[in-house]
Coordinates of C-alpha atoms and ligand atoms in Angstrom, one line a residue:
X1 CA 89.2 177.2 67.1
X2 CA 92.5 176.6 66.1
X3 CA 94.2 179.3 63.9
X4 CA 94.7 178.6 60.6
X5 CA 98.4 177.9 59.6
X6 CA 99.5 179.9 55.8
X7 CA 102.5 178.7 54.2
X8 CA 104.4 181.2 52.5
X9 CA 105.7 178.9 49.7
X10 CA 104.0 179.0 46.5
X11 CA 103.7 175.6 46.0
X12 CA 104.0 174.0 49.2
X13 CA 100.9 172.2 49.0
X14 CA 100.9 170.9 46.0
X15 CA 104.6 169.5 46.2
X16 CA 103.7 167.6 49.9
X17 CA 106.8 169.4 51.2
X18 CA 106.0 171.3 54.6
X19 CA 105.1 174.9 55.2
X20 CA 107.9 176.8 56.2
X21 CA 107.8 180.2 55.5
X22 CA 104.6 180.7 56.9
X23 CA 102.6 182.8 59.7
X24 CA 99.4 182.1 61.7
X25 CA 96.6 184.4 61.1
X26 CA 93.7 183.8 63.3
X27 CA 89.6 183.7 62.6
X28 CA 89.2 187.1 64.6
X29 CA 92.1 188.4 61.9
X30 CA 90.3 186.8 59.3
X31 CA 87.1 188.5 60.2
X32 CA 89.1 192.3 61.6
X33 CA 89.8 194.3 58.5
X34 CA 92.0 196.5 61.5
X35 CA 93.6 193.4 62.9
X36 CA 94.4 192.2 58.9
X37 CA 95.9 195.5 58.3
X38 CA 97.9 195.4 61.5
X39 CA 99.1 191.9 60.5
X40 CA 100.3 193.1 56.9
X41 CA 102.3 195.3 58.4
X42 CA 104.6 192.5 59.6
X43 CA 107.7 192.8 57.1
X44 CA 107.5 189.7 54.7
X45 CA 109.3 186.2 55.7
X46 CA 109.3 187.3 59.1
X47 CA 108.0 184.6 61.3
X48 CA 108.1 182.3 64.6
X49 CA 108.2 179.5 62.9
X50 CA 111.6 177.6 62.2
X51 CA 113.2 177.0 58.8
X52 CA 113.0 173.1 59.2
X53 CA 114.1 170.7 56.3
X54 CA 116.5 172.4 54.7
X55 CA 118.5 171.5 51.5
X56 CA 120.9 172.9 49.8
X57 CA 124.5 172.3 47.7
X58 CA 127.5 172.0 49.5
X59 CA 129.5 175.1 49.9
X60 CA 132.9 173.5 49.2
X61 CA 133.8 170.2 47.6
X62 CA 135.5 167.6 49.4
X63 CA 138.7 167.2 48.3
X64 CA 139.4 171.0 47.7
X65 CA 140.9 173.9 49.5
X66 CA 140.3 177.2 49.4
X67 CA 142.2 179.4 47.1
X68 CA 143.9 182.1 49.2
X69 CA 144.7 181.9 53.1
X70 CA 147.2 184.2 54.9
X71 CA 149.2 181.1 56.0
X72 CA 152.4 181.7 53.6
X73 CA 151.4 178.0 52.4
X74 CA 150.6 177.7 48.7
X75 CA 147.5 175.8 47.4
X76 CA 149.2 172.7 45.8
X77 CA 151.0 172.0 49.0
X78 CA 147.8 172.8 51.3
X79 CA 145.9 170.2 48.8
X80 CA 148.7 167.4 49.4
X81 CA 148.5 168.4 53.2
X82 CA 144.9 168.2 53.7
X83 CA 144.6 164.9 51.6
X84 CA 147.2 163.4 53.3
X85 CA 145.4 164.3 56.8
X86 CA 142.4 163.0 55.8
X87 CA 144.2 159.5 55.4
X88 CA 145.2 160.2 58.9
X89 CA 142.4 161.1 60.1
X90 CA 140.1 158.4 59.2
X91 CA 142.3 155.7 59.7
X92 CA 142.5 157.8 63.5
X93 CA 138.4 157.7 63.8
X94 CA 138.9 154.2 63.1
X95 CA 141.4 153.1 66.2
X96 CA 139.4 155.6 68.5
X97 CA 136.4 153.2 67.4
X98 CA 138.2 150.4 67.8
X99 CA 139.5 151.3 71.4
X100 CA 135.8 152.1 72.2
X101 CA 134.6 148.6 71.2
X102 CA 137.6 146.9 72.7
X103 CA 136.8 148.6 76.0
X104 CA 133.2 147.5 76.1
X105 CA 133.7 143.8 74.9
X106 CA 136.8 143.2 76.6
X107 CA 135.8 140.0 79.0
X108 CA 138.2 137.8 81.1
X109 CA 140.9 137.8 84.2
X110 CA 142.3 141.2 83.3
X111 CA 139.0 143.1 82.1
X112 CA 139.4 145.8 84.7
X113 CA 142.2 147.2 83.5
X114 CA 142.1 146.6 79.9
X115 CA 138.6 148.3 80.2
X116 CA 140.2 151.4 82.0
X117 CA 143.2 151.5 80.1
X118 CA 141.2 151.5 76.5
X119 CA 138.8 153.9 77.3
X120 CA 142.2 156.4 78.5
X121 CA 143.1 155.8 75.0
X122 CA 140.1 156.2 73.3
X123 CA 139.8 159.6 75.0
X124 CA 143.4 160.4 73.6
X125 CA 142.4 159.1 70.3
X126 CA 139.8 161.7 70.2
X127 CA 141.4 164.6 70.9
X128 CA 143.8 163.6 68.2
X129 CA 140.8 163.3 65.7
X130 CA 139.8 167.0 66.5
X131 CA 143.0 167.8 66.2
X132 CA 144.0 166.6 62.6
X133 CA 140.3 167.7 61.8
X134 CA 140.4 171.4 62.6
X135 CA 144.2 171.5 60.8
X136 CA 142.7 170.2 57.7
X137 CA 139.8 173.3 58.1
X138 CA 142.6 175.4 59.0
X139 CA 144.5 174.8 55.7
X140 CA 141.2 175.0 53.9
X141 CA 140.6 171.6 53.3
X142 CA 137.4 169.6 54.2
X143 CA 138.0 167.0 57.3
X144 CA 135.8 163.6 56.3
X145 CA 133.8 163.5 58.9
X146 CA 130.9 160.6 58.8
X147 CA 131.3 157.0 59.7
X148 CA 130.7 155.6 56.1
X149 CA 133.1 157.3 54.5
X150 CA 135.4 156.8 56.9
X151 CA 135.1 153.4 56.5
X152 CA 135.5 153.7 52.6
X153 CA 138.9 155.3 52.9
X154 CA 140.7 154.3 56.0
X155 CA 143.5 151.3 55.8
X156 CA 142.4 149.6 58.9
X157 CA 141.4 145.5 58.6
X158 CA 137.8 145.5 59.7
X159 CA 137.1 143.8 62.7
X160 CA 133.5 141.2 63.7
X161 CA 131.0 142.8 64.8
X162 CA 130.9 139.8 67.1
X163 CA 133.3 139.4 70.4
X164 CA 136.7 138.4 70.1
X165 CA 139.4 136.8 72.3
X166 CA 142.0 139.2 74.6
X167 CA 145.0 138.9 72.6
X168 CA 143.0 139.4 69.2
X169 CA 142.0 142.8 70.8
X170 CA 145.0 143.6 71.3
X171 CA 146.8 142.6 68.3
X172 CA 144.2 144.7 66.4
X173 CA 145.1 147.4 67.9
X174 CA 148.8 146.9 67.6
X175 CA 148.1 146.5 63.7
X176 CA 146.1 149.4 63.5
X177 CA 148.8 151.7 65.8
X178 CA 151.4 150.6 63.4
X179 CA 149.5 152.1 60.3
X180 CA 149.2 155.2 61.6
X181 CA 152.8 155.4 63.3
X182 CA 154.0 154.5 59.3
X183 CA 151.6 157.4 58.3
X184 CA 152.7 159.8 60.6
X185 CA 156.7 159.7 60.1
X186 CA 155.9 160.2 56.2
X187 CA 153.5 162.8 56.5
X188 CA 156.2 164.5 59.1
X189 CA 159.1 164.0 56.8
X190 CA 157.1 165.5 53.2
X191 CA 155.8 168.8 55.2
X192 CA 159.0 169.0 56.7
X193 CA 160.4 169.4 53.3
X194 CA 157.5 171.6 51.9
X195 CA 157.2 174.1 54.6
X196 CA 154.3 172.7 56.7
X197 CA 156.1 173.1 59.9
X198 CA 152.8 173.1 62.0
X199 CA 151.8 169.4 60.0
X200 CA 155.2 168.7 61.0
X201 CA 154.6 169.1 64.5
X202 CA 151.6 167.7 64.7
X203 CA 152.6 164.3 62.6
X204 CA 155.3 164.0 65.0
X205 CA 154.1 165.8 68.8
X206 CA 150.9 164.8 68.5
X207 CA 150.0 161.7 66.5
X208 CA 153.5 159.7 66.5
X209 CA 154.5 160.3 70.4
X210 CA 150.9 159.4 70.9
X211 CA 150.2 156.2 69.3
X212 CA 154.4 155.0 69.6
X213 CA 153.4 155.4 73.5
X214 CA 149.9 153.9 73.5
X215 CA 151.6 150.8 71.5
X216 CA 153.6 150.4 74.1
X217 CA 151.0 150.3 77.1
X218 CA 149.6 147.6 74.7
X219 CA 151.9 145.8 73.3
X220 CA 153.0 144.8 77.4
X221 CA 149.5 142.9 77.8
X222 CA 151.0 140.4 75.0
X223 CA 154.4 139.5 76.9
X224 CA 153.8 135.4 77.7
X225 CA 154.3 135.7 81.7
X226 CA 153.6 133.6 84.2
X227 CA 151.0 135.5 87.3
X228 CA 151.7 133.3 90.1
X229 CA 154.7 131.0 90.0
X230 CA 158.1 132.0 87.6
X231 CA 159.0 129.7 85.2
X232 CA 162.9 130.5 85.1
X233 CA 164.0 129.8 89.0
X234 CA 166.5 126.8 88.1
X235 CA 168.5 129.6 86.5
X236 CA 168.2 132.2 89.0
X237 CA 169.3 130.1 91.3
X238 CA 172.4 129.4 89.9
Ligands
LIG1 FE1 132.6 153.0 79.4

């Protein structure tokens, strides 16, 4: 015989939601006065059984920072901060996407190493989304976080879900470089002039050296050359 499951919410049965504050009492406890009393003594909410299907409000708004941090940084400047990280940082989860379908619909001649070399940068991409994320927490701001409303803020064209050709790939990713290379020489240069010396360094150590040097590896694979016979020997060998 099974044992009999009691939820500890009031209502729980009439609203269909599922027990969760309950404990199990068995049909020997049921019939035991000793082995109810024992029971009872359990303190009240304490139970094996997980808290499942929680809800609740958030605890901070997007949009918002907290209102005092021992960062020497004062709110105003940590909201402009934050909101312009968050431009950033979706329009980074974005190209870090983008690498990552590049690199697994790549097809033709050179596939091998465009597949290695976007994957390399859609593992550098990452690490850059963590780290504009956690310096938007750090200044008490909220990082966006979920692929739909990334996709409602960032700047990048949308791509097919379909294949496209080699240099399309590329050029996408060229486009989407240059947005972010844009992004991060103005963010560098406004918290360079309010303070924000670590924003600073990361708009220019991190996300500018980055992407300028990832554009590069790119922006090679779109140089017209000839693979097997050159084109310009009349005029070398003059
Ligand atoms: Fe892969």
């Amino acid at each position: 015989m099974p044992p009999n499951f009691v939820s500890g919410g009031k209502n729980a049965a009439e609203s269909g939601s599922p027990a969760v504050a309950g404990s199990f009492i068995s049909k020997k406890e049921e019939e035991n006065p000793m082995a109810k009393r024992i029971a009872s003594k359990q303190p009240s909410g304490v139970s094996a059984q997980p808290r499942i299907h929680q809800r609740a409000g958030a605890i901070q708004e997007y949009g918002t920072v907290t209102h005092a941090l021992p960062l020497l940084l004062e709110e105003p400047i940590r909201l402009e901060m934050t909101e312009k990280l968050n431009q950033m940082l979706a329009d980074t989860i974005t190209l870090r996407d983008l690498y990552k379908k590049s690199h697994w619909q790549v097809a033709g001649p050179t596939f091998y190493q465009l597949h290695l070399l976007f994957d390399k940068h859609f593992g550098e991409q990452s690490e850059l989304v963590d780290t504009i994320a956690e310096r938007i927490q750090l200044l008490g701001g909220i990082s966006i976080a979920m692929s739909h409303d990334v996709a409602e803020l960032t700047q990048i064209e949308r791509p097919p879900k379909g294949r496209e050709e080699v240099p399309v790939q590329l050029s996408r990713l060229l486009d989407a470089h240059q947005i972010i290379i844009g992004q991060s020489r103005e963010l560098a240069e406004r918290a360079d002039k309010l303070g924000d010396d670590g924003t600073n360094d990361l708009a220019v150590s991190d996300v500018l050296r980055t992407n300028e040097l990832q554009a590069w590896f790119v922006s090679e694979h779109l140089v017209n050359m000839p693979l097997v016979e050159a084109i310009q020997t009349s005029a070398a060998a003059d």
